[in-house]
mmCIF file of C-alpha atoms and ligand atoms in Angstrom:
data_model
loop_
_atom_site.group_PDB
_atom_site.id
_atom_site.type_symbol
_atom_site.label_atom_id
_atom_site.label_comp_id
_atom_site.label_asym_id
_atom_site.label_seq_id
_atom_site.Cartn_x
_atom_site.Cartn_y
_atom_site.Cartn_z
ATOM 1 C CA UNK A 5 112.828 82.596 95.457
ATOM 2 C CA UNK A 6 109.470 84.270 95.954
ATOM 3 C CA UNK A 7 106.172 83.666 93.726
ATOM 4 C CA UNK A 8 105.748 86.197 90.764
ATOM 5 C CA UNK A 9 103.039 86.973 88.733
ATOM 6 C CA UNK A 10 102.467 84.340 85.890
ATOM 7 C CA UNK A 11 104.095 82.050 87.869
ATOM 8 C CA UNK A 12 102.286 77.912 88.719
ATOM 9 C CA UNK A 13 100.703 78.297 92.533
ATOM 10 C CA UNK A 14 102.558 75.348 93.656
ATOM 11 C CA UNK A 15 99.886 72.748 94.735
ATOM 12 C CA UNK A 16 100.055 71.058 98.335
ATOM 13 C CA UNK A 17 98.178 68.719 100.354
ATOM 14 C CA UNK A 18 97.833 69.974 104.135
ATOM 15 C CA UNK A 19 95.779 69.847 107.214
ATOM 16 C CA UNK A 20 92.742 72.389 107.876
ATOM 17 C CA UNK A 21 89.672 73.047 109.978
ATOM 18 C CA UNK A 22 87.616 71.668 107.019
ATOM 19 C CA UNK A 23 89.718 68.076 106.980
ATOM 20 C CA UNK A 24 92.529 67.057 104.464
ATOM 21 C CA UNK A 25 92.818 69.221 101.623
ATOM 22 C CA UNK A 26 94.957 69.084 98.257
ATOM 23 C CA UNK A 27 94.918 72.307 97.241
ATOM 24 C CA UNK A 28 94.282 72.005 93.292
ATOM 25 C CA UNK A 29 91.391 69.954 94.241
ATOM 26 C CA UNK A 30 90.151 72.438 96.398
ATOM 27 C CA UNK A 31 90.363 75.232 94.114
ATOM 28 C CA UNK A 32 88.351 72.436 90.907
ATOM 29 C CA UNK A 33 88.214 75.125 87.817
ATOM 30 C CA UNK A 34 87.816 78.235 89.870
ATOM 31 C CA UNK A 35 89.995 81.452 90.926
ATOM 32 C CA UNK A 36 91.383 81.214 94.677
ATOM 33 C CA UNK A 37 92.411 83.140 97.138
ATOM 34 C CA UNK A 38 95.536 81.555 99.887
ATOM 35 C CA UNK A 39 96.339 83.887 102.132
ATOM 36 C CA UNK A 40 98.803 84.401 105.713
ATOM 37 C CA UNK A 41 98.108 85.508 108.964
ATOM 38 C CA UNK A 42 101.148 85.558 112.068
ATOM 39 C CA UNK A 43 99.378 83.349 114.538
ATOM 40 C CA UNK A 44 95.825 82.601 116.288
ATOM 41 C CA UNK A 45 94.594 84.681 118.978
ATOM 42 C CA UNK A 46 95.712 88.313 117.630
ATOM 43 C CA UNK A 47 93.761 91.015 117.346
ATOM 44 C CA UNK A 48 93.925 91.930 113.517
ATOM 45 C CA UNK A 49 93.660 88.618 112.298
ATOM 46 C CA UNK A 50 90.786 88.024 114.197
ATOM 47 C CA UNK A 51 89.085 91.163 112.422
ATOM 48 C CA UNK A 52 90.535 89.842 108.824
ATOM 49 C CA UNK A 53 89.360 86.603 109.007
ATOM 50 C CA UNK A 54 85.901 88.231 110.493
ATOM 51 C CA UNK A 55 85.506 90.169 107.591
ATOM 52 C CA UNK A 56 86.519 87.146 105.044
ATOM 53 C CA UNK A 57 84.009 85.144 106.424
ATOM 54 C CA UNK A 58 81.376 88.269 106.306
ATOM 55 C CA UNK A 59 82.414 88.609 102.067
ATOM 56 C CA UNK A 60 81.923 85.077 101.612
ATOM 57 C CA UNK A 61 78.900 85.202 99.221
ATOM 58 C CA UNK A 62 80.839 87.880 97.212
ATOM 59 C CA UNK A 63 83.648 85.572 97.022
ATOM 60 C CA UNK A 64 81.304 82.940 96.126
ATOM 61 C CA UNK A 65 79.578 84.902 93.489
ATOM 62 C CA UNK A 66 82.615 85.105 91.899
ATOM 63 C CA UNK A 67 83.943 81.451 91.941
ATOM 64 C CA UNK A 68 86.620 81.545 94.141
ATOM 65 C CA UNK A 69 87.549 79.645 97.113
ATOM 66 C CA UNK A 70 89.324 81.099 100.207
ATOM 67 C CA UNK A 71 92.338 79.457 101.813
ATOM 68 C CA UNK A 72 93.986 80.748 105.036
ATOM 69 C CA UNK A 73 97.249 79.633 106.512
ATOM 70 C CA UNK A 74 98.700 80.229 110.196
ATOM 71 C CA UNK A 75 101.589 78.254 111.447
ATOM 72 C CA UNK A 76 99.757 77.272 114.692
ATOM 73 C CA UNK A 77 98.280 73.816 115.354
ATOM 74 C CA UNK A 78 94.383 72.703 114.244
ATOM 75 C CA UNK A 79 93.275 72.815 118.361
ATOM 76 C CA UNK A 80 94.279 75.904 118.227
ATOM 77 C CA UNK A 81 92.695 77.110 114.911
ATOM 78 C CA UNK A 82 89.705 75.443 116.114
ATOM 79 C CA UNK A 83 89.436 77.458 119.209
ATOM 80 C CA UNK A 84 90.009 80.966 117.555
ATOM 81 C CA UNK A 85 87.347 80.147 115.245
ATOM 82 C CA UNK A 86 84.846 80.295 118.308
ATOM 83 C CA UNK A 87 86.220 83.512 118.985
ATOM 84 C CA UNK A 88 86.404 84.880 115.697
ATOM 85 C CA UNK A 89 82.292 84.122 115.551
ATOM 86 C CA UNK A 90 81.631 85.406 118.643
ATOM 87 C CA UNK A 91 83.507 88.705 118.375
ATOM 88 C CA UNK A 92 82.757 89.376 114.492
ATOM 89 C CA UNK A 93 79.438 88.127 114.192
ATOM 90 C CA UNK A 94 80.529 85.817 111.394
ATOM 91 C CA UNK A 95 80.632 81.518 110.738
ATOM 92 C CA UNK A 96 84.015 81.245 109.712
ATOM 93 C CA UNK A 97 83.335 78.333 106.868
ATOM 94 C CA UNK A 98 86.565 78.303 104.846
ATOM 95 C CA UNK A 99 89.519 75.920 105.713
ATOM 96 C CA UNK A 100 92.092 77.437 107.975
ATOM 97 C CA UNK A 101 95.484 75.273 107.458
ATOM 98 C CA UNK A 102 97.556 73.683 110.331
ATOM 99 C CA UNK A 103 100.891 74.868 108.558
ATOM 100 C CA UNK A 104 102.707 73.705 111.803
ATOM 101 C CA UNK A 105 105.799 72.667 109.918
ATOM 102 C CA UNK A 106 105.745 75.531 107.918
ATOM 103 C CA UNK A 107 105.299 73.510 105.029
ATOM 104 C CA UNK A 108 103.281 75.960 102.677
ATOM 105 C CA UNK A 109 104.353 79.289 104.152
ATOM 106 C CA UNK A 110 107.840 78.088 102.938
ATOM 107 C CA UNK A 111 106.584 76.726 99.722
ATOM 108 C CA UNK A 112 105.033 80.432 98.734
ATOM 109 C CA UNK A 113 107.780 82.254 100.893
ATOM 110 C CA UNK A 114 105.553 83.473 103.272
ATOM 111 C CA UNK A 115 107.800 84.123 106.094
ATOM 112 C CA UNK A 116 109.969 87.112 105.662
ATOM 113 C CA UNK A 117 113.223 86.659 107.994
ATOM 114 C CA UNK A 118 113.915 90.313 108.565
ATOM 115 C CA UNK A 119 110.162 90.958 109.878
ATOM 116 C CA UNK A 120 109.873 87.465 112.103
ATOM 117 C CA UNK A 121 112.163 84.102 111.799
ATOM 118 C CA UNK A 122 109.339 82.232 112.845
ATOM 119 C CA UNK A 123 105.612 83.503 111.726
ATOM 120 C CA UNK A 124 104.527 84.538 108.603
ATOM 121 C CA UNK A 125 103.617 87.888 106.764
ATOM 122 C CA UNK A 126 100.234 89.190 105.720
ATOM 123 C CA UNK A 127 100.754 87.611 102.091
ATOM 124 C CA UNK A 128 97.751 86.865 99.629
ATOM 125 C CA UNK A 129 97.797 85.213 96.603
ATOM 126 C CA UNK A 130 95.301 85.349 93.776
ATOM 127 C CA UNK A 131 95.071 82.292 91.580
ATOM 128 C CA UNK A 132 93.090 81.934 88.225
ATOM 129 C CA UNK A 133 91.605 79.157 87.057
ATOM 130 C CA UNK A 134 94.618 77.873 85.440
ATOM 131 C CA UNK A 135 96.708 77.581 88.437
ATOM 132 C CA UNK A 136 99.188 80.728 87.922
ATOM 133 C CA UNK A 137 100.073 83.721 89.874
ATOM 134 C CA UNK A 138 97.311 86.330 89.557
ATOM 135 C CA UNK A 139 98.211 89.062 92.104
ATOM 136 C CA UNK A 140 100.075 88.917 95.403
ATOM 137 C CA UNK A 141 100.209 91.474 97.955
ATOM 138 C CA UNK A 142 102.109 91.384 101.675
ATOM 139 C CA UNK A 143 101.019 93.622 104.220
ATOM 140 C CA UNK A 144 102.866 93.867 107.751
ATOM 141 C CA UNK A 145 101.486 92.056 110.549
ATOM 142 C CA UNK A 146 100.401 95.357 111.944
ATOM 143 C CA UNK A 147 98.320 96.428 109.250
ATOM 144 C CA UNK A 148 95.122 94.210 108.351
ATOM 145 C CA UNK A 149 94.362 94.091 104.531
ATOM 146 C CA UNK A 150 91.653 95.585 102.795
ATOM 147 C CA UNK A 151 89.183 92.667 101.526
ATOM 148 C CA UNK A 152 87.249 95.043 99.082
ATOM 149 C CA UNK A 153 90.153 96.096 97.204
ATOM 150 C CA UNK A 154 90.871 92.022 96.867
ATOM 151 C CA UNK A 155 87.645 91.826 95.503
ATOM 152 C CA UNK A 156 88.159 94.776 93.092
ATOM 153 C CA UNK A 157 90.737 93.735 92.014
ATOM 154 C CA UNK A 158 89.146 89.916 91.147
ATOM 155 C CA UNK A 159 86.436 91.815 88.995
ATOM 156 C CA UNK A 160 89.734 93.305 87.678
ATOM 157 C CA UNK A 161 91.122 90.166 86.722
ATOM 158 C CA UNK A 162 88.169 88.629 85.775
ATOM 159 C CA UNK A 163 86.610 91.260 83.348
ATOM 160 C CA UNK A 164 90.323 90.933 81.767
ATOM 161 C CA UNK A 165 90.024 87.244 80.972
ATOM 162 C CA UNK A 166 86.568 87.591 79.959
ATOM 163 C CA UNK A 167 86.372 90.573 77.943
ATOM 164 C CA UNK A 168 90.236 91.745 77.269
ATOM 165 C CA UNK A 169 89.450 94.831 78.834
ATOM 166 C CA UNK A 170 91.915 96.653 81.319
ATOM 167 C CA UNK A 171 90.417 98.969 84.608
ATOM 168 C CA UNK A 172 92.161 102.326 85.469
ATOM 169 C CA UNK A 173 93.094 103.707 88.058
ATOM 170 C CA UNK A 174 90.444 103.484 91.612
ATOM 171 C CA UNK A 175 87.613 101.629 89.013
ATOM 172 C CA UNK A 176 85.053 100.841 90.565
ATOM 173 C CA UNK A 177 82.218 97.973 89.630
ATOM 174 C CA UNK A 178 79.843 99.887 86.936
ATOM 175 C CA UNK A 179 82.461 102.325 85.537
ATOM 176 C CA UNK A 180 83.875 102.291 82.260
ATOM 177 C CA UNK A 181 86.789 100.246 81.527
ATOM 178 C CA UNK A 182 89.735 100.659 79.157
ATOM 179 C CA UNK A 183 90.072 98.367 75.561
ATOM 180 C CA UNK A 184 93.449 96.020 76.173
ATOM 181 C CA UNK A 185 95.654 97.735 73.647
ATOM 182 C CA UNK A 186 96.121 94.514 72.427
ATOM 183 C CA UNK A 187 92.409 94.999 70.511
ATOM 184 C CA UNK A 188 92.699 97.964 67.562
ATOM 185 C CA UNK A 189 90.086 100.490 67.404
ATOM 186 C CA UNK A 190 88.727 98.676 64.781
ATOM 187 C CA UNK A 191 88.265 95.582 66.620
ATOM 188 C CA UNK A 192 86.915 97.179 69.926
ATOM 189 C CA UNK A 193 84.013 98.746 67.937
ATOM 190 C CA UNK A 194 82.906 95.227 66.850
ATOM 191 C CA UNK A 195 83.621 93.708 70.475
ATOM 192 C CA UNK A 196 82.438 95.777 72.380
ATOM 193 C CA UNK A 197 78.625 96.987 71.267
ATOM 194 C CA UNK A 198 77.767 99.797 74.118
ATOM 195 C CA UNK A 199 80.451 101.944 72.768
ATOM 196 C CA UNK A 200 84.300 103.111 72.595
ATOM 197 C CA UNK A 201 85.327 106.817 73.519
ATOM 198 C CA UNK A 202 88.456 107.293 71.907
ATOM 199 C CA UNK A 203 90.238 109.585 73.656
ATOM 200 C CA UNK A 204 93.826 108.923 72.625
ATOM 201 C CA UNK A 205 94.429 106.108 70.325
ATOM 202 C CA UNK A 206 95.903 104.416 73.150
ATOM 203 C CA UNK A 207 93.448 105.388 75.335
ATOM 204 C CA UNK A 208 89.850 104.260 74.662
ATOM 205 C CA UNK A 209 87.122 103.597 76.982
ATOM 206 C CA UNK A 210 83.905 101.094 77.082
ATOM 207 C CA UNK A 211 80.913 100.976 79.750
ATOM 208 C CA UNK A 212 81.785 97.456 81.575
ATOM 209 C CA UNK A 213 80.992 94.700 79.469
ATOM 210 C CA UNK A 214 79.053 92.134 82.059
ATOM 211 C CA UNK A 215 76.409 94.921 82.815
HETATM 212 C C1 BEZ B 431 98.107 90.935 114.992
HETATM 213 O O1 BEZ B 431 97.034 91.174 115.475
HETATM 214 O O2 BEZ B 431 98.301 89.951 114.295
HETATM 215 C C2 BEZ B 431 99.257 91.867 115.232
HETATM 216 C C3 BEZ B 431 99.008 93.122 115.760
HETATM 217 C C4 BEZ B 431 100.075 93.993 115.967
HETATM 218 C C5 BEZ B 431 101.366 93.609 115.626
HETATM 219 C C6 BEZ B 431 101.571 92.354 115.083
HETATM 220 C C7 BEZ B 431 100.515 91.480 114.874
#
């Protein structure tokens, strides 16, 4: 069965471009990102791993360590990453996993049968601190994901554990935010100091806490 939200990231111990990894180790206290590509040597994983590498400071910034997976072999990955460099301007620096024998792409049910028997999907997981679920998305192998929307929707996540505050609909960093209705009017005055528009009683606003 696939991976829902809330659900324990399963951990794993595999091969990468950056050595041996165990995966909770990997991740220490911090969010992650694990995330599929079909196979080395293709044009739109080239550019998504490009542009990974290009974000990694804002992933940094944000605590969380990037994991990609391709069923092909670590020569292989090795060799792409030249390319990937060359091409995109980047340094890849985050492990790429060896998943040869399929090992995690069957573990978080990355391959989908009726779109390949053999490679895996576009699928990206999003994994808080205390190893569940956050958010997982699978794009077809034809369609490379947007990176700033997984970004967006980490600040998402994160402003939600931080500050129990929700983010409507195309938020963007610096706009207001909604109060969780879990918080009462009451409570959101004395939380949250910069303000709350109430426009409904189930619908109140606050500028972004963290700014
Ligand atoms: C790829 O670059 O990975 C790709 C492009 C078109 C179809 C399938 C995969």
């Amino acid at each position: 069965m696939s991976l829902r939200l809330g659900d324990v990231a399963p951990n794993f111990k595999a091969t990468t471009t950056a050595g041996e990894i165990d995966f909770y180790e990997y991740l220490g206290n911090g969010w992650g990102v694990l995330f599929s590509h079909p196979a080395d040597f293709t044009p739109v994983c080239t550019t998504e791993l490009g542009k990974t590498a290009s974000l990694q400071n804002e992933f940094a910034k944000r605590n969380v360590k990037v994991l990609a997976v391709s069923v092909d072999p670590l020569d292989k990955h090795l060799g792409w990453i030249k390319d990937i460099n060359e091409t995109q301007k980047v340094n890849v620096d985050f492990p790429i996993i060896a998943d040869e024998n399929r090992i995690v792409a069957n573990l978080y049910g990355m391959i989908h049968p009726n779109a390949s028997e053999t490679f895996t999907v576009r699928s990206l997981f999003v994994i808080g601190p205390d190893k569940k679920v956050k958010l997982t998305i699978t794009y077809p192998a034809s369609t490379g994901r947007n990176f700033v929307e997984v970004l967006r929707v980490i600040d998402s996540l994160q402003l939600t554990a931080n500050y129990s505050v929700a983010t409507p609909a195309d938020w963007k960093e610096g706009e207001d935010v909604i109060v969780v209705p879990a918080v009462s009017t009451e409570d959101a005055i004395k939380k949250f100091p910069k303000g709350v528009k109430v426009v409904k009683p189930y619908l109140r606003y606050t500028p972004q806490p963290n700014k």
